[in-house]
């Protein structure tokens, strides 16, 4: 209970704020006009931890000469809110630093960052190679390019390594990578594939959402463009949709930037400020996801209901050795394959019987998630070897013991 208010001192804030100053030059203006033409300079010397939220469509110029001198390639000049604001630029720079790159572009979703790579580089007559474990909407986009835009699209075994050389054609423009694939978890040999591509002058782009710029840095292994779905760990709150491309190559960045501008892709400073707020805790969150997920994966391997645990840090997972060589951690995502004696209806009942693991797309937040997948319908280049149903788990930040007990109760109730 507050016994006395007498000792509470209010901080000394001046009210009213200093008067609007426009009135001393020119005609006396109506308050409505002054509210649109203020003279309120933000106090110089203001220093605080958060990056301010700079909302803008219109960005103002002092004269026509500065507008006419604008060059869209120059990242140091402000132009239009769609292209960059101080808030989006702050986020872009921090993401480039994390990834060990030089240039970042932000997009309204992870998928639109993937789209930006196609818009910038894939043209009629080109051939592109996509791993069979790629994020499904990336496959759908590629198939749409094949159907409507005269692009040849071929899918390859993600475990192909340097043998990718056998697939290359004169018109091969782009090789996509995903490490690991976000459902089936195979870990490709990224350095081997990137090396073959670079020797032939073929572009490589990797969906590195799984690593989040923390556990694997593809640009340091010869990949040209990294895409991140910031919707996942970078947001961390299951509340933002955003994506990024990161590259170290100024020419690639310029092509991406031109396409992004032509197609009108942009982000809001409010969303950027929320990602900026989450970014400093991303590494500790990632480590916490990683610890719980690995412990649960090891425990699930001992369960009689589960045949295969597809966690890249465990030996069942294709590419495990590559993962141990290239990655420093795994985060919260892994999959399990049930024994084929359980029907998909039984596995569905197990998934729906979970209480703490919820049903839903996307991941990277505090909440644990589970979804069954029918992998055989998701691939075309390779035959998926497992007959049992695959369930992908995202292990959130709940207490690990509670999550284990939750899985156990649903296993007993539905597969016992
Ligand atoms: C979620 C996700 C994306 C797309 O991100 P959105 O922001 O949902 O468009 C791309 N790749 C992977 C691996 C993802 O998990």
Coordinates of C-alpha atoms and ligand atoms in Angstrom, one line a residue:
X1 CA 0.0 0.0 0.0
X2 CA 1.3 3.5 -0.8
X3 CA 1.2 5.3 2.5
X4 CA 2.4 8.6 1.3
X5 CA 2.5 10.3 -2.1
X6 CA 4.2 13.4 -0.7
X7 CA 7.7 12.1 -1.3
X8 CA 7.2 11.1 -5.0
X9 CA 9.0 13.5 -7.3
X10 CA 7.9 13.8 -10.8
X11 CA 10.8 14.0 -13.4
X12 CA 11.2 17.5 -14.7
X13 CA 9.5 17.6 -18.0
X14 CA 8.6 21.0 -19.5
X15 CA 4.9 21.5 -20.3
X16 CA 3.8 22.8 -22.6
X17 CA 6.4 21.6 -25.1
X18 CA 8.2 24.5 -26.8
X19 CA 5.9 26.5 -29.0
X20 CA 5.7 25.7 -32.7
X21 CA 8.0 28.1 -34.4
X22 CA 6.7 28.4 -38.0
X23 CA 4.6 31.4 -37.1
X24 CA 7.6 33.8 -36.8
X25 CA 8.3 33.5 -40.5
X26 CA 5.6 34.3 -42.9
X27 CA 1.8 34.4 -42.3
X28 CA 0.3 33.3 -39.0
X29 CA -0.9 29.8 -39.6
X30 CA -4.0 27.9 -38.5
X31 CA -3.3 25.3 -35.8
X32 CA -4.5 22.6 -38.2
X33 CA -1.9 23.7 -40.7
X34 CA 0.8 23.9 -38.0
X35 CA -0.1 20.4 -36.9
X36 CA 1.0 19.3 -40.4
X37 CA 3.9 21.7 -40.7
X38 CA 5.6 21.4 -37.3
X39 CA 9.0 22.7 -36.3
X40 CA 9.5 20.1 -33.6
X41 CA 13.1 19.0 -34.0
X42 CA 13.7 15.8 -32.1
X43 CA 15.9 16.9 -29.1
X44 CA 19.5 16.5 -30.2
X45 CA 21.4 14.3 -27.8
X46 CA 18.6 11.8 -27.3
X47 CA 20.3 8.4 -26.8
X48 CA 18.4 5.3 -25.9
X49 CA 18.7 1.6 -26.5
X50 CA 15.9 1.0 -29.0
X51 CA 16.1 2.0 -32.6
X52 CA 13.4 4.6 -33.1
X53 CA 10.4 3.6 -35.3
X54 CA 10.7 5.8 -38.3
X55 CA 7.4 5.5 -40.1
X56 CA 7.3 7.0 -43.6
X57 CA 5.9 6.7 -47.0
X58 CA 7.1 10.2 -48.1
X59 CA 10.7 11.1 -47.4
X60 CA 11.5 14.8 -47.7
X61 CA 14.2 16.4 -49.8
X62 CA 15.7 19.9 -49.3
X63 CA 15.5 20.8 -53.0
X64 CA 14.9 19.3 -56.5
X65 CA 18.6 18.9 -57.2
X66 CA 18.9 16.3 -54.4
X67 CA 15.9 14.4 -55.9
X68 CA 17.4 14.5 -59.4
X69 CA 20.8 13.4 -58.0
X70 CA 19.3 10.2 -56.5
X71 CA 20.7 6.9 -57.7
X72 CA 18.7 3.9 -56.7
X73 CA 21.9 1.8 -56.3
X74 CA 23.1 4.2 -53.5
X75 CA 22.1 2.7 -50.2
X76 CA 23.3 5.7 -48.3
X77 CA 20.5 8.0 -49.5
X78 CA 16.9 7.9 -48.3
X79 CA 14.4 7.9 -51.1
X80 CA 11.0 6.5 -50.3
X81 CA 9.6 4.6 -47.3
X82 CA 9.0 1.5 -49.4
X83 CA 12.7 1.2 -50.1
X84 CA 14.3 1.9 -46.7
X85 CA 13.8 3.8 -43.4
X86 CA 16.4 4.3 -40.6
X87 CA 14.6 1.5 -38.7
X88 CA 14.6 -1.0 -41.6
X89 CA 18.2 -0.1 -42.3
X90 CA 19.3 -0.8 -38.7
X91 CA 17.7 -4.2 -38.9
X92 CA 19.2 -4.9 -42.3
X93 CA 22.7 -4.0 -41.1
X94 CA 22.4 -6.2 -38.0
X95 CA 21.2 -9.2 -40.1
X96 CA 24.2 -8.7 -42.5
X97 CA 26.5 -8.7 -39.5
X98 CA 25.0 -11.9 -38.1
X99 CA 25.3 -13.7 -41.4
X100 CA 28.8 -12.4 -42.1
X101 CA 27.6 -10.6 -45.2
X102 CA 27.6 -7.1 -46.5
X103 CA 24.1 -6.3 -47.9
X104 CA 20.6 -7.2 -46.7
X105 CA 17.2 -6.6 -48.2
X106 CA 14.0 -7.0 -46.2
X107 CA 10.8 -8.4 -47.6
X108 CA 7.2 -8.8 -46.3
X109 CA 7.7 -12.6 -45.7
X110 CA 10.3 -15.3 -46.0
X111 CA 8.5 -16.5 -49.1
X112 CA 8.8 -13.1 -50.8
X113 CA 12.6 -13.1 -50.1
X114 CA 12.6 -16.4 -52.1
X115 CA 10.5 -14.8 -54.7
X116 CA 12.9 -11.9 -55.0
X117 CA 15.7 -14.2 -56.0
X118 CA 13.5 -15.6 -58.8
X119 CA 12.4 -12.1 -59.9
X120 CA 16.0 -10.9 -60.0
X121 CA 17.7 -13.8 -61.7
X122 CA 15.4 -16.4 -63.3
X123 CA 14.4 -15.6 -66.9
X124 CA 12.8 -17.5 -69.7
X125 CA 15.2 -20.2 -71.1
X126 CA 17.0 -20.6 -67.8
X127 CA 17.4 -23.9 -66.0
X128 CA 17.3 -24.1 -62.2
X129 CA 18.0 -26.9 -59.8
X130 CA 16.1 -27.4 -56.6
X131 CA 16.7 -29.9 -53.8
X132 CA 14.0 -32.5 -53.3
X133 CA 13.8 -31.4 -49.6
X134 CA 13.1 -27.7 -50.4
X135 CA 10.4 -25.7 -48.6
X136 CA 7.2 -26.6 -50.4
X137 CA 6.1 -23.1 -51.4
X138 CA 9.5 -22.7 -53.1
X139 CA 8.8 -25.8 -55.2
X140 CA 5.3 -24.4 -56.0
X141 CA 6.9 -21.1 -57.2
X142 CA 9.5 -22.9 -59.3
X143 CA 6.8 -25.1 -60.9
X144 CA 4.8 -21.9 -61.6
X145 CA 7.9 -20.5 -63.4
X146 CA 8.2 -23.7 -65.3
X147 CA 4.6 -23.7 -66.4
X148 CA 4.2 -20.0 -67.3
X149 CA 7.6 -18.5 -67.9
X150 CA 9.6 -21.0 -70.0
X151 CA 12.0 -22.0 -67.2
X152 CA 13.3 -25.5 -66.9
X153 CA 13.1 -26.7 -63.3
X154 CA 14.8 -29.9 -62.1
X155 CA 14.8 -31.5 -58.7
X156 CA 17.8 -33.2 -57.2
X157 CA 18.7 -35.5 -54.3
X158 CA 19.8 -33.1 -51.5
X159 CA 22.5 -35.6 -50.6
X160 CA 24.1 -35.3 -54.1
X161 CA 27.2 -33.3 -52.9
X162 CA 29.8 -32.6 -55.6
X163 CA 28.0 -34.9 -58.1
X164 CA 25.7 -31.9 -58.7
X165 CA 28.4 -31.3 -61.5
X166 CA 26.8 -34.1 -63.5
X167 CA 23.4 -32.2 -63.6
X168 CA 24.7 -28.8 -64.8
X169 CA 23.8 -27.5 -68.3
X170 CA 24.9 -24.5 -70.2
X171 CA 21.7 -22.7 -69.3
X172 CA 21.7 -23.6 -65.6
X173 CA 21.3 -20.3 -63.8
X174 CA 20.6 -21.0 -60.2
X175 CA 21.0 -23.8 -57.7
X176 CA 18.8 -23.7 -54.6
X177 CA 19.9 -25.2 -51.3
X178 CA 18.2 -25.7 -47.9
X179 CA 20.2 -27.0 -45.0
X180 CA 18.7 -29.0 -43.4
X181 CA 15.4 -29.4 -45.2
X182 CA 12.8 -28.1 -42.7
X183 CA 10.6 -31.2 -42.7
X184 CA 12.9 -34.2 -43.7
X185 CA 16.1 -32.7 -42.2
X186 CA 18.6 -34.1 -44.6
X187 CA 21.8 -32.0 -44.4
X188 CA 23.3 -31.3 -47.8
X189 CA 27.1 -30.8 -48.3
X190 CA 26.7 -27.0 -48.9
X191 CA 30.4 -26.3 -49.4
X192 CA 30.8 -29.0 -52.0
X193 CA 27.8 -27.9 -54.0
X194 CA 28.7 -24.2 -53.7
X195 CA 32.3 -24.9 -54.9
X196 CA 31.1 -26.7 -58.0
X197 CA 28.6 -23.9 -58.8
X198 CA 31.1 -21.2 -58.3
X199 CA 33.6 -22.8 -60.6
X200 CA 31.0 -22.8 -63.3
X201 CA 29.7 -19.3 -62.6
X202 CA 26.3 -20.6 -61.5
X203 CA 24.5 -18.7 -58.7
X204 CA 23.7 -20.4 -55.4
X205 CA 20.9 -19.4 -53.0
X206 CA 20.2 -21.1 -49.7
X207 CA 17.2 -21.0 -47.5
X208 CA 19.0 -20.9 -44.2
X209 CA 16.1 -20.2 -41.9
X210 CA 17.0 -23.3 -39.8
X211 CA 20.4 -21.8 -38.9
X212 CA 19.1 -18.3 -38.4
X213 CA 22.6 -16.9 -39.0
X214 CA 23.6 -18.4 -35.7
X215 CA 24.6 -22.1 -36.2
X216 CA 25.8 -22.0 -39.8
X217 CA 27.0 -19.1 -42.0
X218 CA 26.6 -20.2 -45.7
X219 CA 28.3 -17.1 -47.2
X220 CA 31.5 -18.3 -45.5
X221 CA 31.1 -21.6 -47.4
X222 CA 30.9 -20.1 -50.9
X223 CA 27.1 -19.6 -51.2
X224 CA 26.1 -16.4 -53.0
X225 CA 22.7 -15.5 -51.4
X226 CA 21.2 -16.4 -48.1
X227 CA 17.5 -16.1 -47.4
X228 CA 16.1 -16.0 -43.9
X229 CA 12.5 -16.3 -42.9
X230 CA 12.7 -13.7 -40.1
X231 CA 9.2 -14.8 -39.3
X232 CA 10.8 -17.7 -37.3
X233 CA 13.6 -17.2 -34.7
X234 CA 14.4 -13.6 -35.5
X235 CA 10.8 -12.5 -34.7
X236 CA 10.6 -15.1 -31.9
X237 CA 7.1 -14.0 -31.1
X238 CA 4.9 -15.7 -33.7
X239 CA 3.6 -12.3 -34.5
X240 CA 5.7 -10.9 -37.5
X241 CA 6.0 -12.0 -41.1
X242 CA 9.2 -10.9 -42.7
X243 CA 12.1 -12.2 -44.8
X244 CA 15.6 -11.1 -45.8
X245 CA 18.2 -11.8 -48.5
X246 CA 21.8 -11.4 -47.4
X247 CA 24.8 -11.3 -49.8
X248 CA 28.4 -10.1 -49.8
X249 CA 28.3 -9.4 -53.5
X250 CA 27.4 -5.8 -54.4
X251 CA 26.3 -6.7 -58.0
X252 CA 24.0 -9.5 -56.8
X253 CA 22.6 -7.1 -54.1
X254 CA 21.9 -4.5 -56.8
X255 CA 20.0 -6.9 -59.0
X256 CA 18.0 -8.1 -56.0
X257 CA 17.3 -4.5 -55.0
X258 CA 16.2 -3.5 -58.6
X259 CA 13.7 -6.4 -58.7
X260 CA 12.5 -5.7 -55.2
X261 CA 11.9 -2.0 -56.2
X262 CA 10.2 -2.9 -59.5
X263 CA 7.8 -5.3 -57.8
X264 CA 7.1 -3.0 -54.9
X265 CA 8.2 -5.3 -52.0
X266 CA 8.8 -3.5 -48.7
X267 CA 8.4 -3.8 -44.9
X268 CA 6.9 -1.6 -42.2
X269 CA 9.2 0.1 -39.6
X270 CA 6.8 -1.1 -36.9
X271 CA 7.5 -4.7 -37.8
X272 CA 11.2 -4.0 -38.1
X273 CA 11.3 -2.5 -34.6
X274 CA 9.7 -5.7 -33.2
X275 CA 12.3 -7.9 -34.9
X276 CA 15.0 -5.5 -33.6
X277 CA 13.6 -6.0 -30.1
X278 CA 13.8 -9.8 -30.4
X279 CA 17.2 -10.0 -32.1
X280 CA 19.5 -9.6 -29.0
X281 CA 17.9 -12.6 -27.3
X282 CA 17.9 -14.8 -30.4
X283 CA 21.1 -16.7 -29.5
X284 CA 20.0 -17.6 -26.0
X285 CA 16.6 -18.6 -27.2
X286 CA 18.2 -20.7 -30.0
X287 CA 20.4 -22.4 -27.4
X288 CA 17.5 -23.1 -25.2
X289 CA 15.4 -24.6 -28.1
X290 CA 18.5 -26.6 -29.0
X291 CA 19.0 -28.1 -25.5
X292 CA 15.4 -29.2 -25.1
X293 CA 15.0 -30.4 -28.6
X294 CA 18.1 -32.6 -28.5
X295 CA 17.1 -34.0 -25.1
X296 CA 13.6 -34.9 -26.4
X297 CA 15.0 -36.3 -29.6
X298 CA 17.4 -38.6 -27.7
X299 CA 14.6 -39.7 -25.5
X300 CA 12.2 -40.3 -28.4
X301 CA 14.9 -42.6 -30.0
X302 CA 14.4 -44.9 -27.0
X303 CA 10.6 -45.1 -27.5
X304 CA 9.3 -48.3 -29.1
X305 CA 6.7 -46.4 -31.1
X306 CA 9.4 -44.3 -32.9
X307 CA 11.6 -45.9 -35.6
X308 CA 13.7 -43.0 -36.8
X309 CA 14.6 -39.7 -35.2
X310 CA 15.5 -37.2 -37.9
X311 CA 17.5 -34.7 -35.8
X312 CA 20.7 -33.6 -37.7
X313 CA 22.8 -33.9 -34.5
X314 CA 21.9 -37.6 -34.2
X315 CA 23.2 -40.4 -36.4
X316 CA 19.8 -41.5 -37.9
X317 CA 19.7 -38.2 -39.9
X318 CA 21.1 -38.3 -43.4
X319 CA 23.9 -35.8 -43.6
X320 CA 24.6 -36.1 -39.8
X321 CA 28.4 -36.1 -40.4
X322 CA 28.1 -33.0 -42.6
X323 CA 26.0 -31.3 -40.0
X324 CA 28.6 -32.1 -37.2
X325 CA 31.3 -30.6 -39.5
X326 CA 29.5 -27.4 -40.6
X327 CA 27.0 -26.5 -37.9
X328 CA 27.5 -25.4 -34.2
X329 CA 23.9 -26.1 -33.0
X330 CA 20.5 -27.3 -34.2
X331 CA 17.7 -25.2 -32.6
X332 CA 14.2 -26.5 -31.9
X333 CA 13.1 -28.3 -35.1
X334 CA 13.3 -32.0 -35.8
X335 CA 11.2 -34.9 -37.1
X336 CA 10.3 -38.4 -36.0
X337 CA 9.1 -41.3 -38.1
X338 CA 6.7 -43.7 -36.4
X339 CA 6.8 -47.4 -36.8
X340 CA 4.7 -48.4 -39.8
X341 CA 2.4 -50.5 -37.7
X342 CA 0.7 -47.2 -36.8
X343 CA -1.8 -45.9 -39.3
X344 CA -1.9 -42.3 -40.2
X345 CA -5.2 -42.0 -38.4
X346 CA -3.4 -43.3 -35.2
X347 CA -0.6 -40.8 -35.6
X348 CA -3.1 -38.0 -36.3
X349 CA -4.8 -39.0 -32.9
X350 CA -1.4 -38.8 -31.2
X351 CA -0.7 -35.4 -32.7
X352 CA -4.1 -34.1 -31.7
X353 CA -3.8 -35.7 -28.3
X354 CA -0.8 -33.4 -27.5
X355 CA -1.8 -30.7 -25.1
X356 CA 1.3 -28.4 -25.0
X357 CA 2.4 -29.0 -28.6
X358 CA -0.1 -27.0 -30.7
X359 CA -1.1 -27.4 -34.3
X360 CA -0.1 -24.7 -36.8
X361 CA 2.4 -23.5 -39.4
X362 CA 5.5 -21.5 -38.9
X363 CA 7.8 -22.0 -35.9
X364 CA 10.6 -20.1 -34.0
X365 CA 8.4 -18.7 -31.2
X366 CA 8.1 -19.8 -27.6
X367 CA 5.3 -22.2 -28.2
X368 CA 5.9 -25.9 -29.2
X369 CA 4.2 -27.2 -32.4
X370 CA 3.6 -30.5 -34.0
X371 CA 2.4 -31.5 -37.5
X372 CA 2.3 -34.8 -39.4
X373 CA 3.5 -34.9 -43.1
X374 CA 3.0 -37.3 -45.9
X375 CA 6.5 -37.0 -47.3
X376 CA 6.0 -39.2 -50.3
X377 CA 3.6 -36.6 -51.9
X378 CA 6.2 -33.9 -51.3
X379 CA 9.1 -35.2 -53.5
X380 CA 9.7 -36.0 -57.1
X381 CA 13.4 -36.8 -57.5
X382 CA 14.0 -39.3 -54.7
X383 CA 11.9 -42.0 -53.1
X384 CA 11.4 -41.4 -49.4
X385 CA 12.6 -44.6 -47.7
X386 CA 10.3 -44.6 -44.7
X387 CA 6.9 -46.2 -44.6
X388 CA 5.9 -44.9 -41.2
X389 CA 4.3 -41.5 -40.7
X390 CA 6.6 -38.5 -40.2
X391 CA 5.7 -35.9 -37.5
X392 CA 7.7 -32.7 -37.3
X393 CA 8.1 -31.2 -33.9
X394 CA 9.1 -27.7 -33.0
X395 CA 10.3 -27.6 -29.4
X396 CA 9.5 -24.2 -27.9
X397 CA 10.6 -22.7 -24.6
X398 CA 8.4 -24.5 -22.2
X399 CA 9.9 -26.7 -19.5
X400 CA 11.4 -29.7 -21.1
X401 CA 10.0 -32.1 -18.5
X402 CA 6.5 -30.8 -19.2
X403 CA 7.0 -31.4 -22.9
X404 CA 8.3 -34.9 -22.4
X405 CA 5.3 -35.7 -20.2
X406 CA 3.0 -34.3 -22.8
X407 CA 4.4 -36.5 -25.5
X408 CA 4.4 -39.5 -23.2
X409 CA 0.7 -39.1 -22.3
X410 CA -0.4 -38.9 -25.9
X411 CA 1.8 -41.9 -26.9
X412 CA 0.2 -43.9 -24.1
X413 CA -3.3 -42.7 -24.9
X414 CA -3.2 -43.2 -28.7
X415 CA -0.4 -45.6 -29.6
X416 CA -0.3 -47.7 -26.5
Ligands
LIG1 C1 8.6 -20.3 -42.8 C2 9.6 -20.6 -43.8 C3 9.7 -19.9 -44.9 C4 8.8 -18.7 -45.3 O1 8.6 -17.8 -44.4 P1 7.2 -16.9 -44.4 O2 7.6 -15.7 -43.6 O3 6.2 -17.8 -43.6 O4 6.9 -16.7 -45.8 C5 10.7 -20.2 -45.8 N1 11.6 -21.2 -45.6 C6 11.5 -22.0 -44.5 C7 12.5 -23.1 -44.3 C8 10.5 -21.7 -43.6 O5 10.4 -22.5 -42.5

